[in-house]
Coordinates of C-alpha atoms in Angstrom, one line a residue:
Chain A
M20 CA 99.1 17.3 -16.4
K21 CA 96.3 18.5 -18.8
H22 CA 98.9 19.0 -21.5
M23 CA 100.3 15.5 -21.1
K24 CA 97.7 14.0 -23.5
I25 CA 98.7 16.4 -26.3
S26 CA 102.4 15.7 -25.6
V27 CA 101.8 12.0 -25.7
I28 CA 99.8 12.3 -29.0
I29 CA 102.6 14.3 -30.6
M30 CA 105.3 11.9 -29.3
A31 CA 103.3 9.0 -30.7
A32 CA 103.0 10.7 -34.0
I33 CA 106.8 11.5 -34.1
T34 CA 107.5 7.8 -33.2
A35 CA 105.2 6.6 -36.0
V36 CA 106.7 8.9 -38.6
L37 CA 110.2 8.0 -37.4
M38 CA 109.4 4.3 -37.7
I39 CA 107.8 4.5 -41.1
L40 CA 110.7 6.6 -42.5
T41 CA 113.3 4.3 -41.0
I42 CA 111.7 1.3 -42.5
I43 CA 111.4 2.8 -45.9
S44 CA 114.9 4.4 -46.0
P45 CA 117.3 1.7 -47.2
S46 CA 120.5 3.5 -46.2
S47 CA 121.8 6.1 -43.8
T48 CA 122.4 8.6 -46.6
D49 CA 118.8 8.5 -47.7
S50 CA 117.7 8.5 -44.1
K51 CA 119.5 11.8 -43.4
S52 CA 117.6 13.6 -46.2
L53 CA 114.3 12.2 -44.9
F54 CA 114.8 13.4 -41.4
A55 CA 116.8 16.6 -41.7
N56 CA 114.1 18.6 -43.4
W57 CA 111.7 21.4 -42.7
F58 CA 108.7 19.0 -42.2
M59 CA 110.5 17.4 -39.3
V60 CA 111.6 20.9 -38.0
I61 CA 107.9 21.9 -37.9
I62 CA 106.8 18.8 -36.0
L63 CA 109.7 19.1 -33.5
G64 CA 108.9 22.9 -33.2
V65 CA 105.3 22.0 -32.1
F66 CA 106.8 19.4 -29.7
C67 CA 109.0 22.1 -28.2
V68 CA 106.1 24.4 -27.7
V69 CA 104.1 21.7 -25.9
Q70 CA 107.1 20.9 -23.7
L71 CA 107.5 24.5 -22.7
V72 CA 103.7 24.8 -22.0
C73 CA 104.0 21.7 -19.8
V74 CA 106.9 23.2 -17.9
F75 CA 105.6 26.8 -17.4
T76 CA 101.9 26.3 -16.8
G77 CA 102.3 24.0 -13.8
K78 CA 102.9 25.4 -10.3
F79 CA 106.6 25.9 -9.7
S80 CA 108.1 23.4 -7.2
A81 CA 111.8 22.9 -6.4
K82 CA 111.0 19.2 -6.0
R83 CA 110.3 19.0 -9.7
L84 CA 113.9 20.1 -10.6
G85 CA 114.5 16.9 -12.5
F86 CA 111.3 17.4 -14.5
Y87 CA 112.4 21.0 -15.4
L88 CA 115.9 20.0 -16.4
L89 CA 114.7 17.1 -18.5
H90 CA 112.1 19.0 -20.4
I91 CA 114.0 22.3 -20.9
G92 CA 117.0 20.2 -21.8
L93 CA 115.0 18.5 -24.6
V94 CA 113.9 21.9 -25.9
L95 CA 117.5 23.3 -25.7
F96 CA 118.8 20.2 -27.6
L97 CA 116.3 20.7 -30.4
V98 CA 117.1 24.5 -30.5
G99 CA 120.9 23.6 -30.7
S100 CA 120.2 21.1 -33.5
F101 CA 118.1 23.7 -35.3
M102 CA 121.0 26.2 -35.1
Y103 CA 123.2 23.6 -36.8
F104 CA 120.5 22.7 -39.3
V105 CA 120.2 26.4 -40.5
S106 CA 123.8 27.6 -40.2
G107 CA 126.2 24.6 -39.7
E108 CA 128.4 23.2 -42.3
K109 CA 130.6 20.1 -42.9
I110 CA 133.4 20.2 -45.5
P111 CA 135.4 17.1 -46.2
V112 CA 139.0 17.8 -47.1
H113 CA 141.8 15.5 -48.3
M114 CA 145.4 16.3 -47.5
T115 CA 148.8 14.6 -47.6
V116 CA 151.9 15.0 -45.3
Q117 CA 153.8 18.0 -46.8
K118 CA 156.3 19.7 -44.5
D119 CA 156.3 23.0 -46.3
Q120 CA 152.8 23.2 -47.6
T121 CA 149.8 24.9 -45.8
Y122 CA 146.3 25.8 -47.0
S123 CA 144.4 29.0 -46.2
T124 CA 141.3 28.0 -48.2
I125 CA 139.3 24.7 -48.5
Q126 CA 136.9 23.7 -51.2
R127 CA 133.2 22.7 -50.8
S128 CA 131.7 19.9 -52.8
D129 CA 130.1 22.6 -55.2
D130 CA 133.6 23.9 -55.9
S131 CA 133.1 27.2 -54.0
K132 CA 136.0 28.1 -51.7
V133 CA 136.0 28.9 -48.0
N134 CA 138.6 31.2 -46.5
L135 CA 139.6 29.7 -43.2
G136 CA 141.2 32.7 -41.6
F137 CA 144.3 30.7 -40.8
D138 CA 146.8 28.4 -42.6
I139 CA 146.8 24.7 -41.9
G140 CA 149.0 21.8 -43.0
I141 CA 150.0 18.3 -41.9
T142 CA 153.7 17.8 -41.1
D143 CA 153.7 14.2 -39.9
F144 CA 151.3 11.2 -39.7
K145 CA 151.6 8.1 -37.5
F146 CA 149.8 5.0 -38.5
E147 CA 149.8 1.6 -36.8
Q148 CA 148.1 -1.6 -37.9
Y149 CA 147.1 -4.8 -36.3
P150 CA 148.7 -8.0 -37.6
D151 CA 145.7 -8.5 -39.9
R152 CA 146.5 -5.0 -41.3
S153 CA 143.3 -3.4 -39.9
P154 CA 143.9 0.1 -38.5
K155 CA 145.0 0.4 -34.9
F156 CA 146.0 4.0 -34.4
Y157 CA 146.1 7.3 -36.4
N158 CA 147.7 10.6 -35.4
A159 CA 148.3 13.6 -37.5
K160 CA 150.6 16.4 -36.5
V161 CA 148.9 19.6 -37.6
V162 CA 150.7 23.0 -38.0
I163 CA 148.6 26.1 -37.9
Y164 CA 149.6 29.7 -38.7
R165 CA 147.1 32.3 -37.4
E166 CA 146.4 35.3 -39.5
G167 CA 149.2 37.9 -39.4
S168 CA 151.5 35.5 -37.5
N169 CA 154.5 33.6 -38.6
T170 CA 154.7 31.5 -35.4
P171 CA 153.7 27.9 -36.1
I172 CA 151.2 26.3 -33.7
T173 CA 151.4 22.5 -33.7
K174 CA 148.5 20.4 -32.6
D175 CA 147.9 16.6 -32.4
L176 CA 144.8 15.4 -34.3
Y177 CA 143.3 12.0 -33.4
V178 CA 140.3 10.0 -34.5
N179 CA 138.5 10.7 -31.3
G180 CA 140.3 14.0 -30.6
P181 CA 139.2 16.8 -33.0
I182 CA 140.9 20.2 -32.7
T183 CA 139.3 23.6 -32.9
E184 CA 140.6 26.7 -34.6
N185 CA 138.9 30.0 -35.5
G186 CA 135.3 28.5 -35.1
Y187 CA 136.2 25.4 -37.1
K188 CA 136.2 22.0 -35.5
I189 CA 138.6 19.8 -37.5
Y190 CA 138.2 16.0 -37.4
L191 CA 140.5 13.2 -38.5
M192 CA 138.2 10.9 -40.4
S193 CA 140.3 8.2 -42.2
Y194 CA 143.6 7.5 -43.9
S195 CA 144.6 5.5 -46.9
S196 CA 148.0 3.7 -46.5
Q197 CA 148.2 3.2 -50.3
T198 CA 147.8 6.8 -51.4
G199 CA 148.8 8.5 -48.2
D200 CA 145.6 10.5 -48.4
I201 CA 144.4 11.9 -45.0
S202 CA 140.7 12.6 -44.8
L203 CA 139.8 15.5 -42.6
M204 CA 136.5 17.2 -42.0
F205 CA 136.0 20.9 -41.2
K206 CA 132.9 21.7 -39.3
T207 CA 131.2 24.8 -38.1
N208 CA 128.3 24.5 -35.6
I209 CA 127.1 27.3 -33.4
G210 CA 124.6 24.9 -31.8
E211 CA 127.3 22.7 -30.4
W212 CA 127.4 24.2 -26.9
P213 CA 123.6 24.4 -26.5
C214 CA 123.5 20.7 -27.4
I215 CA 126.2 19.7 -25.0
I216 CA 124.6 21.7 -22.1
A217 CA 121.2 20.2 -23.1
I218 CA 122.5 16.7 -23.0
W219 CA 123.8 17.1 -19.4
C220 CA 120.5 18.8 -18.4
I221 CA 118.6 15.8 -19.8
L222 CA 120.9 13.3 -18.2
I223 CA 120.7 14.9 -14.7
G224 CA 117.0 15.5 -15.1
V225 CA 116.1 12.0 -16.1
F226 CA 118.0 10.4 -13.2
F227 CA 116.4 12.9 -10.7
T228 CA 112.9 12.3 -12.2
C229 CA 113.0 8.5 -12.5
F230 CA 114.6 7.9 -9.1
S231 CA 112.4 10.5 -7.2
K232 CA 110.2 9.6 -4.3
K233 CA 107.2 11.1 -6.2
R234 CA 107.8 8.6 -9.0
E235 CA 108.0 5.8 -6.4
R236 CA 104.6 6.8 -5.0
G237 CA 103.3 6.7 -8.6
A238 CA 104.4 3.0 -8.8
K239 CA 101.9 2.1 -6.1
S240 CA 99.0 3.9 -7.8
Chain B
M28 CA 142.4 -26.5 -25.4
T29 CA 142.0 -23.1 -27.1
W30 CA 140.4 -20.0 -25.5
E31 CA 137.4 -20.3 -27.8
Q32 CA 136.8 -23.8 -26.6
I33 CA 137.1 -22.7 -22.9
V34 CA 134.7 -19.9 -23.3
K35 CA 132.2 -22.0 -25.2
I36 CA 132.1 -24.5 -22.3
L37 CA 131.8 -21.7 -19.8
V38 CA 129.0 -20.0 -21.8
L39 CA 127.1 -23.4 -22.1
C40 CA 127.5 -24.1 -18.3
S41 CA 126.3 -20.6 -17.5
A42 CA 123.2 -20.8 -19.7
L43 CA 122.3 -24.2 -18.4
L44 CA 122.8 -23.1 -14.8
Y45 CA 120.7 -20.0 -15.3
Y46 CA 117.9 -22.1 -16.7
A47 CA 118.3 -24.5 -13.7
S48 CA 118.1 -21.6 -11.4
A49 CA 114.9 -20.4 -13.1
A50 CA 113.4 -23.9 -12.7
L51 CA 114.4 -23.9 -9.0
Y52 CA 112.7 -20.5 -8.6
I53 CA 109.5 -22.0 -10.1
R54 CA 109.7 -24.9 -7.6
K55 CA 110.1 -22.3 -4.8
N56 CA 113.4 -23.8 -3.8
K57 CA 114.9 -20.3 -3.1
V58 CA 118.1 -21.2 -1.4
F59 CA 119.2 -23.6 -4.2
A60 CA 118.0 -21.2 -6.8
Y61 CA 120.2 -18.4 -5.3
I62 CA 123.2 -20.8 -5.1
V63 CA 122.8 -22.0 -8.7
N64 CA 122.2 -18.4 -9.9
A65 CA 125.5 -17.3 -8.2
I66 CA 127.5 -20.1 -9.8
A67 CA 126.0 -19.3 -13.2
W68 CA 126.9 -15.7 -12.7
L69 CA 130.5 -16.5 -11.7
S70 CA 130.9 -18.7 -14.7
N71 CA 129.4 -15.9 -16.9
A72 CA 131.6 -13.3 -15.3
S73 CA 134.7 -15.4 -15.9
V74 CA 133.9 -15.3 -19.7
V75 CA 133.8 -11.5 -19.5
A76 CA 137.1 -11.6 -17.5
I77 CA 138.8 -13.9 -20.0
N78 CA 137.7 -11.6 -22.9
W79 CA 138.9 -8.6 -21.0
V80 CA 142.3 -10.0 -20.0
H81 CA 142.9 -11.6 -23.5
N82 CA 142.2 -8.3 -25.3
G83 CA 143.4 -5.8 -22.8
Y84 CA 140.3 -3.7 -23.0
V85 CA 136.7 -3.8 -21.7
P86 CA 135.1 -6.4 -23.9
F87 CA 132.3 -4.5 -25.6
I88 CA 133.5 -4.8 -29.2
S89 CA 131.7 -7.8 -30.7
M90 CA 128.1 -9.0 -30.3
Y91 CA 129.5 -12.1 -28.6
Q92 CA 131.3 -9.9 -26.0
V93 CA 128.3 -7.6 -25.5
L94 CA 125.8 -10.5 -25.0
T95 CA 128.0 -12.2 -22.5
F96 CA 128.3 -8.9 -20.6
L97 CA 124.5 -8.5 -20.8
G98 CA 124.2 -11.9 -19.0
V99 CA 126.2 -10.5 -16.1
C100 CA 124.0 -7.4 -15.9
F101 CA 120.8 -9.3 -15.2
T102 CA 122.0 -10.6 -11.8
L103 CA 123.4 -7.2 -10.9
A104 CA 120.1 -5.6 -11.7
Y105 CA 118.3 -8.4 -9.7
L106 CA 120.4 -7.7 -6.6
Y107 CA 119.5 -4.0 -6.9
I108 CA 115.8 -4.8 -7.3
I109 CA 115.9 -7.0 -4.2
Y110 CA 117.7 -4.4 -2.2
M111 CA 115.4 -1.6 -3.3
Y112 CA 112.0 -3.2 -3.5
K113 CA 112.3 -6.7 -2.0
Y114 CA 111.2 -8.2 -5.2
N115 CA 112.7 -11.6 -4.6
W116 CA 109.9 -13.2 -6.6
T117 CA 111.3 -11.7 -9.8
G118 CA 114.3 -14.0 -9.7
I119 CA 112.8 -16.5 -12.2
Y120 CA 112.5 -13.7 -14.8
F121 CA 116.1 -12.5 -14.3
S122 CA 117.5 -16.0 -14.5
L123 CA 115.4 -16.9 -17.6
C124 CA 116.5 -13.7 -19.4
S125 CA 120.2 -14.4 -18.4
G126 CA 119.9 -17.9 -19.9
L127 CA 118.3 -16.5 -23.1
S128 CA 121.0 -13.9 -23.4
L129 CA 123.7 -16.6 -23.2
T130 CA 121.8 -18.9 -25.5
G131 CA 122.0 -16.0 -28.0
V132 CA 125.8 -16.0 -27.7
F133 CA 125.9 -19.4 -29.5
F134 CA 124.6 -17.7 -32.6
M135 CA 127.5 -15.2 -32.6
D136 CA 131.1 -15.3 -33.7
F137 CA 132.9 -16.8 -30.7
T138 CA 136.4 -15.4 -31.5
V139 CA 138.0 -14.2 -28.2
A140 CA 140.5 -11.8 -29.7
W141 CA 139.0 -8.7 -31.4
N142 CA 140.8 -5.7 -32.8
R143 CA 139.7 -2.4 -31.5
P144 CA 139.5 0.1 -34.3
P145 CA 140.6 3.8 -33.7
A146 CA 136.9 5.0 -33.6
L147 CA 136.2 2.8 -30.6
Q148 CA 139.2 4.1 -28.6
S149 CA 137.2 6.7 -26.7
V150 CA 136.4 7.6 -23.1
W151 CA 132.7 7.5 -24.0
F152 CA 132.8 3.9 -25.2
I153 CA 132.5 2.1 -21.9
P154 CA 129.8 4.3 -20.3
H155 CA 127.8 4.2 -23.5
V156 CA 127.7 0.4 -23.8
F157 CA 127.5 -0.2 -20.0
S158 CA 124.5 2.1 -19.7
Y159 CA 122.7 0.4 -22.5
M160 CA 123.4 -3.1 -21.3
L161 CA 122.1 -2.3 -17.8
S162 CA 119.0 -0.7 -19.3
Y163 CA 118.4 -3.6 -21.7
S164 CA 118.6 -6.2 -19.0
L165 CA 115.9 -4.4 -17.0
A166 CA 113.8 -3.8 -20.0
A167 CA 114.0 -7.4 -21.1
V168 CA 112.8 -8.6 -17.7
A169 CA 110.0 -6.0 -17.8
F170 CA 109.0 -7.3 -21.2
V171 CA 108.7 -10.9 -19.9
M172 CA 106.7 -9.7 -17.0
T173 CA 104.4 -7.7 -19.3
I174 CA 103.7 -10.9 -21.4
I175 CA 102.8 -12.7 -18.1
W176 CA 100.6 -9.7 -17.2
F177 CA 98.5 -10.3 -20.4
F178 CA 97.8 -13.9 -19.4
D179 CA 97.8 -14.0 -15.6
K180 CA 94.9 -11.9 -14.5
K181 CA 95.4 -12.7 -10.8
K182 CA 98.9 -11.2 -10.6
R183 CA 98.1 -8.1 -12.8
E184 CA 98.5 -5.5 -10.1
Q185 CA 101.7 -6.9 -8.7
L186 CA 103.2 -7.4 -12.2
E187 CA 102.1 -3.9 -13.4
G188 CA 103.8 -2.2 -10.5
A189 CA 107.0 -4.2 -10.9
V190 CA 107.1 -3.5 -14.7
Y191 CA 106.7 0.2 -14.0
R192 CA 109.5 0.2 -11.4
L193 CA 111.9 -1.8 -13.7
I194 CA 111.3 0.6 -16.6
C195 CA 111.7 3.6 -14.3
I196 CA 115.2 2.3 -13.5
S197 CA 116.0 1.1 -17.1
F198 CA 114.9 4.4 -18.7
P199 CA 117.6 6.8 -17.3
F200 CA 120.3 4.3 -18.3
M201 CA 118.8 4.0 -21.7
T202 CA 118.8 7.8 -22.0
A203 CA 122.4 7.9 -20.7
G204 CA 123.4 5.2 -23.3
M205 CA 121.8 7.2 -26.1
L206 CA 123.1 10.7 -25.0
L207 CA 126.7 9.6 -24.1
G208 CA 126.7 8.0 -27.5
A209 CA 125.7 11.4 -29.0
L210 CA 128.6 13.1 -27.2
W211 CA 130.9 10.4 -28.5
A212 CA 129.5 10.7 -32.1
D213 CA 130.2 14.5 -32.0
Q214 CA 133.9 13.7 -31.1
V215 CA 134.4 11.0 -33.7
W216 CA 132.0 11.7 -36.6
G217 CA 131.3 15.4 -36.1
D218 CA 127.6 15.0 -35.5
F219 CA 125.6 14.4 -32.4
W220 CA 123.1 12.5 -34.5
S221 CA 123.6 11.0 -37.9
W222 CA 120.1 9.5 -38.6
D223 CA 121.9 6.1 -38.9
L224 CA 119.7 3.0 -38.8
K225 CA 120.8 2.0 -35.3
E226 CA 120.4 5.5 -34.0
N227 CA 116.9 5.8 -35.4
W228 CA 115.8 2.6 -33.8
S229 CA 117.4 3.5 -30.5
L230 CA 115.4 6.8 -30.7
I231 CA 112.2 4.9 -31.5
T232 CA 112.9 2.6 -28.5
W233 CA 113.5 5.6 -26.3
L234 CA 110.3 7.3 -27.5
L235 CA 108.2 4.2 -26.9
Y236 CA 109.4 3.9 -23.3
T237 CA 108.8 7.6 -22.9
L238 CA 105.3 7.0 -24.0
F239 CA 105.1 4.1 -21.5
L240 CA 106.1 6.4 -18.6
H241 CA 103.8 9.3 -19.7
S242 CA 100.7 7.2 -20.5
R243 CA 100.8 5.6 -17.0
R244 CA 100.4 9.0 -15.4
N245 CA 97.3 9.8 -17.4
A246 CA 94.0 8.2 -16.5
K247 CA 92.7 8.1 -20.1
L248 CA 96.0 6.8 -21.6
K249 CA 96.8 4.3 -18.8
K250 CA 95.1 1.4 -20.8
Y251 CA 97.9 1.7 -23.4
T252 CA 100.8 1.4 -20.9
M253 CA 101.5 -2.3 -21.3
L254 CA 101.2 -2.0 -25.1
F255 CA 104.0 0.5 -25.0
S256 CA 106.1 -1.8 -22.9
V257 CA 105.7 -4.6 -25.6
L258 CA 106.3 -2.2 -28.5
G259 CA 109.3 -0.6 -26.7
F260 CA 110.9 -4.0 -26.2
L261 CA 110.3 -5.0 -29.8
A262 CA 112.0 -1.8 -30.9
L263 CA 114.8 -2.5 -28.5
V264 CA 115.4 -6.0 -30.0
M265 CA 115.4 -4.3 -33.5
T266 CA 118.0 -1.7 -32.2
F267 CA 120.2 -4.3 -30.5
V268 CA 120.3 -7.2 -33.0
G269 CA 117.8 -6.5 -35.7
V270 CA 119.7 -3.6 -37.3
N271 CA 122.8 -5.7 -37.5
L272 CA 120.9 -8.5 -39.2
V273 CA 118.7 -6.4 -41.5
G274 CA 121.0 -3.6 -42.6
G275 CA 124.1 -3.9 -40.5
G276 CA 126.5 -3.4 -43.5
S277 CA 125.1 0.1 -44.2
S278 CA 125.0 1.2 -40.5
M279 CA 127.8 3.3 -39.0
H280 CA 127.3 1.0 -36.0
A281 CA 128.0 -2.2 -37.9
Y282 CA 129.9 -4.8 -35.9
N283 CA 130.0 -8.6 -35.7

């Protein structure tokens, strides 16, 4: 409880910084460079330390399971995000439907090449529109040849259904019906699973904490 | 008569009946207040049902659809509050907020049929919006009660306890809305968090309510509790409608 004041002050400072930066950043692109930087990493690092101090200095009690899950989950989420911040990468790639063409390398925006460790191509693409011609459905048939193998592996790629291959998560981002250009995104993120586990820890923790009997007693104080 | 005209009449009836129900709560005519509230809710729910049947998906796409659904959430939240805490006296605030929510619908595009783009065809879509709407309904009522708290010194203790309980229920759903949205964003955009305008304001809202909950448990910080309730709700309004009005075009969450 004695660390709560420090935690509240840090949270208030983070909220104020977030609010000021959000108000002064006119677009999402600018906003990303404002927030995803080392200054924010340091603030959030201090916040993590305070969270851990809060969790580990108090007397352990199984009744506080929600509290532990929530606060450790928050730290784990920030650790997972940090792992992506230092080592993750997103590479946009444009392809067209070509039955016999596959790619083993992709190009970053600075023109450097990345060897995927597998060959990938798009053999078919389904596209449906609403009567007003707005997009209704996209689906790309992807063919993959793993290194040293001539056996094709076909996978379905959807807007909400990315595929994973050799550490890459591949997303279907958009499609141009005029040019036939299919926008994909290749992403590497070693912090993905820590983030997913953290999200479920926070969710379970917050429901346990807010609906606990202890919290109910607090309402009467 | 077109579907747009039918829903307009139903929304108008619902809003007026919610206000009538609030007036009846003030006059302490509880039985009639409940009856009028129930009729208003059925009328409100029928608008949601029409949108649902007409489009073939849960109607959470446009601001008009979401606001009509928000109106439905107030009464559901009220029933839970009565069941849990016997807070029947809060009925006026729930009815008033439902009426305001449906009044807001009149400023939105009333088109019943909306196309659902591929990005919104996700399993996370319904729990994400549903959690947020449930949480927003409780936070809105808590805000109204906070404002009353500032002016009515006789009821302060009663109002303060009720505000805390409402936010305690609202907060986990707000967290669920935000985090299920993050899981969805990872599936569709490849990032849990994109520092988008709407995401930033939703995080600010969440942090302010976190500050509310923490400050109440610390003797030295307790005096700021109600201030955080007000700031939290102002940030919530910015997240929910402000972002779409101020910078909606540039947001990844832009919708009508």
